[in-house]
XYZ file of C-alpha atoms in Angstrom:
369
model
C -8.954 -28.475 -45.865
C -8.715 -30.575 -42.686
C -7.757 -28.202 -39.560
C -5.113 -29.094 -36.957
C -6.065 -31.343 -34.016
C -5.676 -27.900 -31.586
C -7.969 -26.167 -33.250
C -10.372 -28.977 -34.101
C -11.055 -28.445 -30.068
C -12.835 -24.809 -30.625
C -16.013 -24.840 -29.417
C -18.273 -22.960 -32.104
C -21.483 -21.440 -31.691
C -23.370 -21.281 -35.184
C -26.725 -19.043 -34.813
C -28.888 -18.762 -38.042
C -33.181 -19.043 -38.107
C -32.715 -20.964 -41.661
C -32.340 -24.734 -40.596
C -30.953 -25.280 -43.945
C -28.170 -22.656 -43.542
C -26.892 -24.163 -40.343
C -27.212 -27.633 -41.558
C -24.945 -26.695 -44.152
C -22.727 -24.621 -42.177
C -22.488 -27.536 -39.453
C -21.763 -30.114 -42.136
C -18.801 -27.819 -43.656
C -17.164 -27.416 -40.441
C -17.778 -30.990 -39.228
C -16.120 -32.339 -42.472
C -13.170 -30.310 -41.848
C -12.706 -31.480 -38.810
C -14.270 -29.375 -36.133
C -16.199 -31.394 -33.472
C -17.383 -29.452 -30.670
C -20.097 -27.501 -32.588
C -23.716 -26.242 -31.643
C -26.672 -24.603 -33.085
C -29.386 -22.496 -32.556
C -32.253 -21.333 -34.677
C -33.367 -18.700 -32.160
C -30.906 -15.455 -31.959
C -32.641 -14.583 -28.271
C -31.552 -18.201 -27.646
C -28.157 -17.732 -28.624
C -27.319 -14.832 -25.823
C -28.275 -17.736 -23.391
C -26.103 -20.151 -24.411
C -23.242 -17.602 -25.473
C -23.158 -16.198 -21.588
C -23.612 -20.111 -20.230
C -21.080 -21.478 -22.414
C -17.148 -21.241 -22.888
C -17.061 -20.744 -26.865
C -14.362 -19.536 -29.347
C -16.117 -18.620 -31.970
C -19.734 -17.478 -32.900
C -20.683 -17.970 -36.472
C -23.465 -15.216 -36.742
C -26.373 -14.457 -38.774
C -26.857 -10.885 -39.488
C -30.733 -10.816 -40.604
C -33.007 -12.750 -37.961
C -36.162 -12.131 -36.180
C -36.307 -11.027 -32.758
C -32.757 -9.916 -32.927
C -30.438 -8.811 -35.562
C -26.582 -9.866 -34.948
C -25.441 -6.483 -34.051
C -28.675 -6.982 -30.880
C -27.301 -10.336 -30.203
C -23.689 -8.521 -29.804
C -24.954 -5.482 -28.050
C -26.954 -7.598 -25.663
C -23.747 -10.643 -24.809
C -21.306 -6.946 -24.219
C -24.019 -5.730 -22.013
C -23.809 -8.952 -19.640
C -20.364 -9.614 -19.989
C -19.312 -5.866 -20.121
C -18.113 -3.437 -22.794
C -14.376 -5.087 -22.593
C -15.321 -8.274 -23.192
C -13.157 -9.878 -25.836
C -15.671 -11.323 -28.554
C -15.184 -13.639 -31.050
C -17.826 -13.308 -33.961
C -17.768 -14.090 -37.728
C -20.942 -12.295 -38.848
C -22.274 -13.961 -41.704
C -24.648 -11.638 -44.185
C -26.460 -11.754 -47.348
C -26.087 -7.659 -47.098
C -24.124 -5.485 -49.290
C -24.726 -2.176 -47.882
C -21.572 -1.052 -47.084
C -23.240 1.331 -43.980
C -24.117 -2.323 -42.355
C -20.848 -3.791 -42.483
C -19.451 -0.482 -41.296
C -21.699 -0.891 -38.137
C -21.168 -4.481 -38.150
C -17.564 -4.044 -37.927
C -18.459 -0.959 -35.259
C -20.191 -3.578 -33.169
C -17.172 -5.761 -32.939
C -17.359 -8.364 -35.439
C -13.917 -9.578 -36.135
C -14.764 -10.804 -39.849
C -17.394 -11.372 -42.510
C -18.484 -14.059 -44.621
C -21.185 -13.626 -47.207
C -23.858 -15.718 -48.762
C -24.219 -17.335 -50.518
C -20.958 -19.154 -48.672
C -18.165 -20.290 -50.336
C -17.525 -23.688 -49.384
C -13.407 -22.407 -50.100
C -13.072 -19.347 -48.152
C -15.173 -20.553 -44.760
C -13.095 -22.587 -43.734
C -9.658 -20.348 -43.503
C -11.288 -17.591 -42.169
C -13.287 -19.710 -39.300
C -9.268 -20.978 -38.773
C -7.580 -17.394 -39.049
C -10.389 -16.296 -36.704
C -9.457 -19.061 -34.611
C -5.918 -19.132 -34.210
C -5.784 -15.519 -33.274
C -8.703 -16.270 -30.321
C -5.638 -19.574 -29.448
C -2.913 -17.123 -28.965
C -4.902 -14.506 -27.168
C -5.823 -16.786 -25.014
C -2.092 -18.604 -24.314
C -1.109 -14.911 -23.995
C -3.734 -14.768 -20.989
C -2.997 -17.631 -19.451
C 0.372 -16.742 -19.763
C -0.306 -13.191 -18.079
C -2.406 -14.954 -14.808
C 0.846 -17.028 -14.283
C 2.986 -14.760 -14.328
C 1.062 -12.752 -12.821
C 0.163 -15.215 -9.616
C 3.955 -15.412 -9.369
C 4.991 -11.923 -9.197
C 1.947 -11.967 -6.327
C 3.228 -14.441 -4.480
C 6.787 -13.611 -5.000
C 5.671 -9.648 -3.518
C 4.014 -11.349 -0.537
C 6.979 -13.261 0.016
C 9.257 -10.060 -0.309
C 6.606 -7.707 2.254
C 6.729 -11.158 4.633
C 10.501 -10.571 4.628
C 10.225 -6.573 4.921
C 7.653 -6.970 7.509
C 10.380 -9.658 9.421
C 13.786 -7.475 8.883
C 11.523 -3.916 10.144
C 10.347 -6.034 13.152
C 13.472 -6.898 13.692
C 15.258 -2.997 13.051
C 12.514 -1.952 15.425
C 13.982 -4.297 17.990
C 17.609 -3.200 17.803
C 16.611 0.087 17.683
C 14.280 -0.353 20.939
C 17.417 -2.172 22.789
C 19.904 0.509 21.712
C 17.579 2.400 23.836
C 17.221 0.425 26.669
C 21.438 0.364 26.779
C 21.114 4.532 27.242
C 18.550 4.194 29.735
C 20.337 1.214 31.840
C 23.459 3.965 31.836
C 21.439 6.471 33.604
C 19.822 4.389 36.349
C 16.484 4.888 34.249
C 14.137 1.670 34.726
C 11.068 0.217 33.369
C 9.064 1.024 30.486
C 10.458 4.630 30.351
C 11.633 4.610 26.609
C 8.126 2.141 25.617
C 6.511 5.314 27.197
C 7.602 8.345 26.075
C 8.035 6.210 22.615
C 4.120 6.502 22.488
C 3.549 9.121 24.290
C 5.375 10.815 21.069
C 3.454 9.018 18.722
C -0.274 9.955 20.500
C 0.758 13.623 19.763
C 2.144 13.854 16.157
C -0.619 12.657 15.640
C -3.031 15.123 17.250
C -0.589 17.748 16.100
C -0.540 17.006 12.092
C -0.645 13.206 11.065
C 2.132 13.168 8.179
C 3.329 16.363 8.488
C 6.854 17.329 8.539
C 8.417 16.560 11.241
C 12.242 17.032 10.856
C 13.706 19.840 9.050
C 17.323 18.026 8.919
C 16.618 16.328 5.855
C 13.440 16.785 2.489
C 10.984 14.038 3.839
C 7.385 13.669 5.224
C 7.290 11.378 7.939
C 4.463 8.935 9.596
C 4.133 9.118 13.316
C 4.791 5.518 13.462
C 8.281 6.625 12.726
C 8.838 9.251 15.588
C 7.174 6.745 17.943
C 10.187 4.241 17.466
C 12.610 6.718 16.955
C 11.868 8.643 20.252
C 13.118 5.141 21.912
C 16.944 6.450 21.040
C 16.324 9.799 22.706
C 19.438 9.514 24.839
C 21.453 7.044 22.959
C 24.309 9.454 23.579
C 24.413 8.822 27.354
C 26.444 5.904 26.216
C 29.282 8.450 25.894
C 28.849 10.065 29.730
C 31.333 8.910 31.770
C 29.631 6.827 34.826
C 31.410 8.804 37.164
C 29.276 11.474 36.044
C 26.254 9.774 34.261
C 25.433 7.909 38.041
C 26.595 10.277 40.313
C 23.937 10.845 42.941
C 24.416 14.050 44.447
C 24.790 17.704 42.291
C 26.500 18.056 39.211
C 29.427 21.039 39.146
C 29.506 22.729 36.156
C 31.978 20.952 34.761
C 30.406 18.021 34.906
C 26.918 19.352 33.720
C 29.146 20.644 30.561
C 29.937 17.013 29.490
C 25.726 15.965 30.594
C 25.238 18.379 27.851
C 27.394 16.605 25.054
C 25.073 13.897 25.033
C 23.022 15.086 22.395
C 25.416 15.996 20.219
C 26.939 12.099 20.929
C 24.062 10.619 19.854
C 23.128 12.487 16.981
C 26.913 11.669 15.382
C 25.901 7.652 17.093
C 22.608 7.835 14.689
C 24.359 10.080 11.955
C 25.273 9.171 8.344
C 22.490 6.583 7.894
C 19.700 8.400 5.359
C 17.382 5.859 6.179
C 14.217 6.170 8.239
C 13.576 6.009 11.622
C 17.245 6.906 11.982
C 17.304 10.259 10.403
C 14.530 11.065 12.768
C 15.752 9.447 15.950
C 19.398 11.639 14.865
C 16.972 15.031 15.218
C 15.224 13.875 18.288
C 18.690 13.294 20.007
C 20.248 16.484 18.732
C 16.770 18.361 19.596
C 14.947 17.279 22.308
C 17.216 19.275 24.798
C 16.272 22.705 22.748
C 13.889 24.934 24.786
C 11.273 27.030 23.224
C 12.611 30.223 23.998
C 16.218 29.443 22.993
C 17.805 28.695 26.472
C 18.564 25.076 25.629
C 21.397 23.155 24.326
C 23.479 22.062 22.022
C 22.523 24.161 19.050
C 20.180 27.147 21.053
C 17.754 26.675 18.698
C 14.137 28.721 18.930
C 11.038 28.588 18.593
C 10.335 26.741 15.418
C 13.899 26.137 14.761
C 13.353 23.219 16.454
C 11.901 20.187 14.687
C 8.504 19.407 15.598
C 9.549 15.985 16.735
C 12.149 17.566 18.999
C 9.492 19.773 20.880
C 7.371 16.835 21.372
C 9.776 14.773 22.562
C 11.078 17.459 25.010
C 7.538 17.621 26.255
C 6.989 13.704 26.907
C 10.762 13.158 28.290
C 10.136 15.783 30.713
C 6.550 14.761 31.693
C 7.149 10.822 32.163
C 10.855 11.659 34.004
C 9.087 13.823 36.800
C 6.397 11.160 37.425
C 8.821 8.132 37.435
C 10.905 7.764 41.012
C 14.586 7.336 40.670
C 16.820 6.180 43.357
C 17.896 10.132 43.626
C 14.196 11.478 43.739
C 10.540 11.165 44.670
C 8.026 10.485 41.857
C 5.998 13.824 41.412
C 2.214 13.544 40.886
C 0.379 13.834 37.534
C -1.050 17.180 38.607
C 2.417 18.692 39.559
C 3.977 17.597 36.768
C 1.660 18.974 34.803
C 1.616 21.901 36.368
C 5.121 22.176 35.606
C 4.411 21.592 31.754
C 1.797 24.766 31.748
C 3.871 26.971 33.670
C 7.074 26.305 31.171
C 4.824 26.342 28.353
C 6.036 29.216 25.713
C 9.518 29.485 27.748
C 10.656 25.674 27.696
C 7.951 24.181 25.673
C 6.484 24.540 22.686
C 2.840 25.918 23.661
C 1.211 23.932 20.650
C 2.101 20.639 22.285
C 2.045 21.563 25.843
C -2.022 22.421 25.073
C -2.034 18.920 22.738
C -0.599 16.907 25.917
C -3.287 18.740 28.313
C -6.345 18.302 25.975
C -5.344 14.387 25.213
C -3.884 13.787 29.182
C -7.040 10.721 29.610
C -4.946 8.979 26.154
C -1.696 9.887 28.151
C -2.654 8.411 31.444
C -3.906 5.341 30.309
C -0.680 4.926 27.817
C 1.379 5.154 31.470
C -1.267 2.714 33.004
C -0.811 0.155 30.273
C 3.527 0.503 30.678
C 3.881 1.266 34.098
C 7.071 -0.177 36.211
């Protein structure tokens, strides 16, 4: 039986401490083609060249000194590890069925017994064979596929990671347009943006920040949606929105729309950071005690991200000068904070922004105007 020119490519390992059994052994598989075959005598020798070599099958003596095949087995698994695929056709004079049970235990794939049969070696050593082929086109198969799908998901994050840069962007200039409105200037937003951020953290990591929909947000995603805090200004009138001197009531009635404005500006999109930045702007106006507006929410009615924001907004407009005011100082406004805390503020955060005011002050430092 001559074998096919694929498989005539195996390398084979034959081990067996008779000379005369791998003489013959070498001479039946050489005959029917097979050409990349070596030998060893020594079964502690084998493990060497088994773990050094790349081979597709080991023809293996059960009964040798020094090591018995299932020790030769035990010992390659033990270097290679326990998963290691291994391709052995155990070769035994034995008839005790309780061997070949803990031959087969061990992991031989197949036996052949001895005396050989010149007839039966060489379809098994090419069933044996062609199985070892295939599992092996299947795993090459696998790593390709595999390396594509890898670089086809780095490829996909790469375009994630570009299209969330660039949602972070719009969402930072819809920001800026509110802020323009109001005759805010500088790195107001870029401030109380991290400002927010600094504190969810201190005040929960992941918790949950927004009760308006069932989701556990990252800080990273109040920091940028803080940034549309007053998106709704866009609906104020200028006549009102700029007007330098005091508001009547009637125009302090239409200030007061402008978180309802934004939240229907951010509204309808269930997608993150807008759901957020949609309770900031409805919230951020809410006062701990209930005294704020729109909604008169208390207490804890009020999102967490819409107490902290309230907090930062506050603290970062009194120490910023407008063309209508005088910058306050970092110790009057927060001052201010500690003396509103449990009647505007939350008293949670107002402590948070006090214990953590070094972070806060250098935040300022790095986006001042």
């Amino acid at each position: 039986m001559q074998v096919t020119v694929e498989l005539s490519q195996a390398h084979i390992l034959i081990v067996d401490d008779q000379p005369a059994n791998n003489r013959l052994m070498r001479m039946i598989l050489e005959r029917a083609g097979f050409k990349n075959i070596t030998t060893t005598f020594d079964s502690r020798e084998s493990v060497r060249l088994y773990l050094e070599g790349q081979f597709d099958l080991v023809l293996l003596d059960y009964n040798m000194p020094h090591m018995n095949g299932i020790e030769v087995m035990e010992a390659i698994r033990a270097a290679k590890g326990e998963i290691h695929y291994l391709p052995v056709l155990m070769i035994t004079a034995v008839t005790d069925r309780e061997v070949r049970h803990a031959v087969l235990n061990a992991g031989a794939l197949d036996f052949l017994n001895k005396p050989l049969d010149h007839m039966e070696v060489i379809p098994r050593v090419c069933n044996l064979l062609t199985v070892h082929m295939l599992k092996k086109g299947f795993e090459d198969q696998v790593r390709v596929r595999t390396r594509e799908l890898q670089e086809a998901n780095e490829k996909l994050e790469q375009a994630n990671s570009k299209l969330q840069r660039a949602k972070m962007e719009v969402i930072h200039r819809l920001g800026r347009a509110a802020e323009f409105r109001d005759n805010e200037t500088g790195n107001h937003v870029l401030r109380m943006s991290r400002y927010a951020g600094l504190l969810c953290k201190v005040l929960g990591g992941s918790a949950t920040l927004c009760d308006c929909v069932a989701n556990t947000l990252a800080c990273e995603c109040v920091e940028s949606a803080a940034a549309m805090h007053d998106v709704g200004k866009i609906g104020i009138p200028d006549a009102i929105l700029l007007k330098p001197g005091r508001l009547t009531e009637e125009e302090f009635a239409e200030i007061r729309k402008h978180p309802g404005i934004g939240a229907e500006i951010l509204g309808g999109v269930l997608e993150e950071p807008l759901i957020t930045a949609r309770t900031i702007a409805l919230t951020h106006h809410e006062r701990w005690d209930g005294r704020g507006y729109p909604q008169g929410l208390k207490g804890e009615e009020i999102p967490l991200a819409g107490r902290v924001c309230a907090v930062v907004d506050v603290f970062d407009a009194l120490v910023s000068s407008r063309p209508y005011k005088k910058a306050w100082s970092v110790e009057e406004a927060v001052a201010l904070l500690v003396k509103d805390r449990g009647s505007h503020f939350d008293p949670q955060v107002v402590d948070a922004f006090v214990a953590h005011l070094e972070d806060i002050l250098k935040i300022r430092e790095e986006l001042k105007d």
